[in-house]
Coordinates of C-alpha atoms in Angstrom, one line a residue:
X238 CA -1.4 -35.1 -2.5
X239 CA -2.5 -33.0 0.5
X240 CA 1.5 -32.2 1.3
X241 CA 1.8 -30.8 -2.2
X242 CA -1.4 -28.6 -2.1
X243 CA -0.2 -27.6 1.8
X244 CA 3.1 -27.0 0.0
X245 CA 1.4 -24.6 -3.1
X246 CA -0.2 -22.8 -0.6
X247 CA 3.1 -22.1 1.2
X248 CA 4.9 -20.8 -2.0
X249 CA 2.1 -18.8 -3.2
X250 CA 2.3 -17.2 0.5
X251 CA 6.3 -16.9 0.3
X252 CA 6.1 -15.1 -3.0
X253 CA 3.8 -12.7 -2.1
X254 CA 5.8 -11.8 0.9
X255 CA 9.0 -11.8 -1.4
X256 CA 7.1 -9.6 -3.7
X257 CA 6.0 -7.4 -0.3
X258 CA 9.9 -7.0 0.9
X259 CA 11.0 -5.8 -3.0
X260 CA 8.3 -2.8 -2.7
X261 CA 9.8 -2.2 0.5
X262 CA 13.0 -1.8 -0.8
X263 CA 12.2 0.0 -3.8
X264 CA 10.7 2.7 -1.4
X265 CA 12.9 2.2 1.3
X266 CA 16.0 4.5 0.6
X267 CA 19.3 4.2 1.9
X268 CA 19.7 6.8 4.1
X269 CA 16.0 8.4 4.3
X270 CA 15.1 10.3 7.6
X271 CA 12.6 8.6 9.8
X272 CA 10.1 11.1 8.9
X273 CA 10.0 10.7 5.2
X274 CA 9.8 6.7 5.7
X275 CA 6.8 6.9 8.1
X276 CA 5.4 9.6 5.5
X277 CA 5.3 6.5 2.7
X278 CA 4.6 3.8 4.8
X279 CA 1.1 6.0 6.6
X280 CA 0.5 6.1 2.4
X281 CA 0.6 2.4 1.8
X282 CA -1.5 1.2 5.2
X283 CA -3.9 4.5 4.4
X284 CA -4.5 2.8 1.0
X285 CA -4.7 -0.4 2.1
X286 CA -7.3 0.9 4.6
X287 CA -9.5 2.6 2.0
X288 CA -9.4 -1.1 0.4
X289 CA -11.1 -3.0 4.0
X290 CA -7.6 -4.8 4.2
X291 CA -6.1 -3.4 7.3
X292 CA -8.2 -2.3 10.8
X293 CA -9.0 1.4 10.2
X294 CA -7.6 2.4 13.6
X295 CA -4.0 0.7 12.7
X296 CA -1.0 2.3 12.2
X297 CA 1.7 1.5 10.2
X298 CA 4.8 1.6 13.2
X299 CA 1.8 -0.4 15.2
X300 CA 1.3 -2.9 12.5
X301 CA 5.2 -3.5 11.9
X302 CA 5.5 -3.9 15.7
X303 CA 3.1 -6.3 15.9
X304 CA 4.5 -8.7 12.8
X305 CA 8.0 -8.1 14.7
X306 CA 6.9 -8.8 18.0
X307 CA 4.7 -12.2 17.1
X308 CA 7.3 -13.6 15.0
X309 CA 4.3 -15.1 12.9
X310 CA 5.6 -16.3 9.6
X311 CA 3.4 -15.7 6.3
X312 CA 4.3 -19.4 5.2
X313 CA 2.6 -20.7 8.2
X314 CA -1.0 -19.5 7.2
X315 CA -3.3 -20.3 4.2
X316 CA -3.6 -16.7 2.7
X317 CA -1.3 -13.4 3.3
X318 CA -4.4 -11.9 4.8
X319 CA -5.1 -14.5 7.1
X320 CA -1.3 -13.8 8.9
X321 CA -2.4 -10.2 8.5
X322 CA -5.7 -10.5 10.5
X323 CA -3.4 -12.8 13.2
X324 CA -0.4 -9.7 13.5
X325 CA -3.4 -7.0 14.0
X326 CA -5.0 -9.2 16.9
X327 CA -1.6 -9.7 18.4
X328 CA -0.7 -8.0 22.1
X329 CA 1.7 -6.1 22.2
X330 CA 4.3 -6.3 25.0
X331 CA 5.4 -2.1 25.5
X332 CA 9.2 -3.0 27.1
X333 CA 9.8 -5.0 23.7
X334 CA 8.4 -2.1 21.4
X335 CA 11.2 0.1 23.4
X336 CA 14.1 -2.6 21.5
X337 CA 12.7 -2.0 18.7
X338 CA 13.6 1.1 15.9
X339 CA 10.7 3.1 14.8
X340 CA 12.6 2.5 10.9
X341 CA 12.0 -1.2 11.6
X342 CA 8.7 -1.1 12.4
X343 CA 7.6 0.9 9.8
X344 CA 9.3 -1.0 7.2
X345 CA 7.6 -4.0 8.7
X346 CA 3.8 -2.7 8.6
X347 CA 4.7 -1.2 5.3
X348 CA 5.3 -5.2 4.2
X349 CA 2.2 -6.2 5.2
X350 CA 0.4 -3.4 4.2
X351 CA 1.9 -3.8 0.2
X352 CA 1.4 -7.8 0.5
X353 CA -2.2 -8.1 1.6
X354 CA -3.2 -5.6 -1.5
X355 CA -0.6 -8.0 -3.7
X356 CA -2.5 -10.3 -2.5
X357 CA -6.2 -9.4 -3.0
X358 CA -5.1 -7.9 -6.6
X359 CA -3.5 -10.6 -7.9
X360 CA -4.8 -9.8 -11.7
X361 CA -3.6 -6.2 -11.6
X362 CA 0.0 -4.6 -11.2
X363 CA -0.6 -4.1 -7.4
X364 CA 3.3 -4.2 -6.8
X365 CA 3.9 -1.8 -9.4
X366 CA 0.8 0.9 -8.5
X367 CA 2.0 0.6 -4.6
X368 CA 5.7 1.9 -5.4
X369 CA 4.1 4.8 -7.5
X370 CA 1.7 5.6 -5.4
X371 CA 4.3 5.3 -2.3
X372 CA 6.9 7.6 -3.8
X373 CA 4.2 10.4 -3.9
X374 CA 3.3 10.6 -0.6
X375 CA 2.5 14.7 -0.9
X376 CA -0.3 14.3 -3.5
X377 CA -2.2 10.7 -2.2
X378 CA -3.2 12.5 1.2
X379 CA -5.7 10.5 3.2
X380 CA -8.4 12.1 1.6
X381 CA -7.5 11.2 -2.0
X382 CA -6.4 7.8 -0.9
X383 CA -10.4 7.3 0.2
X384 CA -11.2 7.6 -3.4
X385 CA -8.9 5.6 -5.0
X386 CA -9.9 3.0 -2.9
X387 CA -13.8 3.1 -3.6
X388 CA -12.4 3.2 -7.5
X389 CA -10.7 0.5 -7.1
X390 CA -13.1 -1.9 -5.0
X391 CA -15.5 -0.8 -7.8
X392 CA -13.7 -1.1 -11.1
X393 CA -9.7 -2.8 -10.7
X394 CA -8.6 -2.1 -13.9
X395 CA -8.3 1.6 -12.7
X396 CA -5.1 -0.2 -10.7
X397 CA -3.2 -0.2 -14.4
X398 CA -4.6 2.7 -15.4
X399 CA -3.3 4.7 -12.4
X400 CA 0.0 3.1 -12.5
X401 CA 1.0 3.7 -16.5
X402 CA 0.1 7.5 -16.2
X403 CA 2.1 7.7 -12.7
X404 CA 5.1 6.1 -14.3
X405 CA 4.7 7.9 -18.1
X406 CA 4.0 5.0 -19.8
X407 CA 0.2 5.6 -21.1
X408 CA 0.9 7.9 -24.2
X409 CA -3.0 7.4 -25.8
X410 CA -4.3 11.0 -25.8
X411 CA -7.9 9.7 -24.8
X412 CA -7.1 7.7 -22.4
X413 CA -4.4 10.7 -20.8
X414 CA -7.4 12.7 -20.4
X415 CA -9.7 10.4 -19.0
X416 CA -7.3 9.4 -16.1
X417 CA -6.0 12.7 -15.7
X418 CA -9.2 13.7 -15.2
X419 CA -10.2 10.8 -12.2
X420 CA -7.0 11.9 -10.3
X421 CA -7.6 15.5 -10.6
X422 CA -11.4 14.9 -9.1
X423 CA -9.8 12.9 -6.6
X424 CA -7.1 15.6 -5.7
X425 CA -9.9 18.2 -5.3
X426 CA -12.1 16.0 -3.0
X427 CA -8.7 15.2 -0.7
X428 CA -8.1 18.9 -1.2
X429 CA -11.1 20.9 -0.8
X430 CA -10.8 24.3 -2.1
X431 CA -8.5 23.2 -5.1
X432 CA -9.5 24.7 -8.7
X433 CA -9.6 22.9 -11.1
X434 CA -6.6 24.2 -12.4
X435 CA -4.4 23.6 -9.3
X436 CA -5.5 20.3 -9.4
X437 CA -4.6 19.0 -13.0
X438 CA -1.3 21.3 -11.9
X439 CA -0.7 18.4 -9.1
X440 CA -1.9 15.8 -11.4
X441 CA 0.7 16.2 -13.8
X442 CA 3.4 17.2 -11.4
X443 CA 2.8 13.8 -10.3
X444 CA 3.4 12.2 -13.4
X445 CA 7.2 11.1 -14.4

């Protein structure tokens, strides 16, 4: 009995890690300069930040670094966020960083970052809101990012919400306007001096 709950455990672990790796590569484009990969990944651990799930002074080359360094493996631990909390608190030796690619890295911390918020949101489309919200790296500044995560810790259905008028998919003409609305606020408090205007402008410049 206990080796089958030990081994539940494990797989619901390895899936989320699986589920991690396929945001990664979604975002992750062949060929994409250093620069616009670090640009995504500072998005993901910025969100995941703004949700208490990663160590506000972490970065996301730091994070991957750590995970690659440690060699801890997910499957080993009880809960993704348990093997999270074990890669931030692990030293770091500064010769092995040098071995290491800064595409790598980031990559890395951009795994964890994606599968402790899989992880916490199980009941929402987490995967799904972290590749749209990743491939706009230019509109979820820092400063919008803030909001979204107070919106989110206080009301998760916004996690669906956010992600079916991102990808085009939420036609209802209320509900367009009611979630059009909660990103352009956002967009102006991550963007102070924005009009109202310019900021509805980004909104549905964002939107496929």
């Amino acid at each position: 009995m206990l080796g089958a709950i030990i081994a539940g455990i494990a797989g619901a672990v390895g899936s989320i890690a699986t589920a991690a790796v396929s945001v990664v590569k979604s975002l992750a484009v062949v060929g994409m300069a250093v620069e616009g990969l670090k640009s995504i990944g500072k998005v993901l651990v910025n969100l995941a930040k703004s949700l208490g799930l990663i160590k506000p002074q972490m970065q996301v080359d730091e994070l991957g670094d750590k995970a690659i360094q440690s060699g801890y493996d997910p499957e080993q631990y009880d809960t993704y966020n348990d093997y999270v909390k074990a890669v931030e608190s692990f030293n770091l030796d500064p010769e092995k960083s040098k071995t290491i690619s800064e595409e790598e890295k980031i990559k890395k911390g951009m795994e964890l970052a994606t599968g402790v918020m899989i992880e916490k949101y199980k009941d929402s489309p987490m995967e799904k809101f972290c590749v749209e919200i990743g491939n706009r790296p230019d509109f979820f500044n820092e400063g919008v990012l803030k909001g979204v995560g107070e919106l989110v810790v206080s009301d998760e259905n916004v996690i669906s919400d956010f992600t079916s008028f991102l990808d085009g998919t939420l036609k209802n003409d209320d509900k367009l306007e009611d979630i059009s609305g909660k990103l352009a606020d956002l967009y102006k408090a991550g963007n102070p001096g924005v009009s109202d205007g310019e900021a509805l402008d980004a909104v549905f410049g964002a939107r496929k």
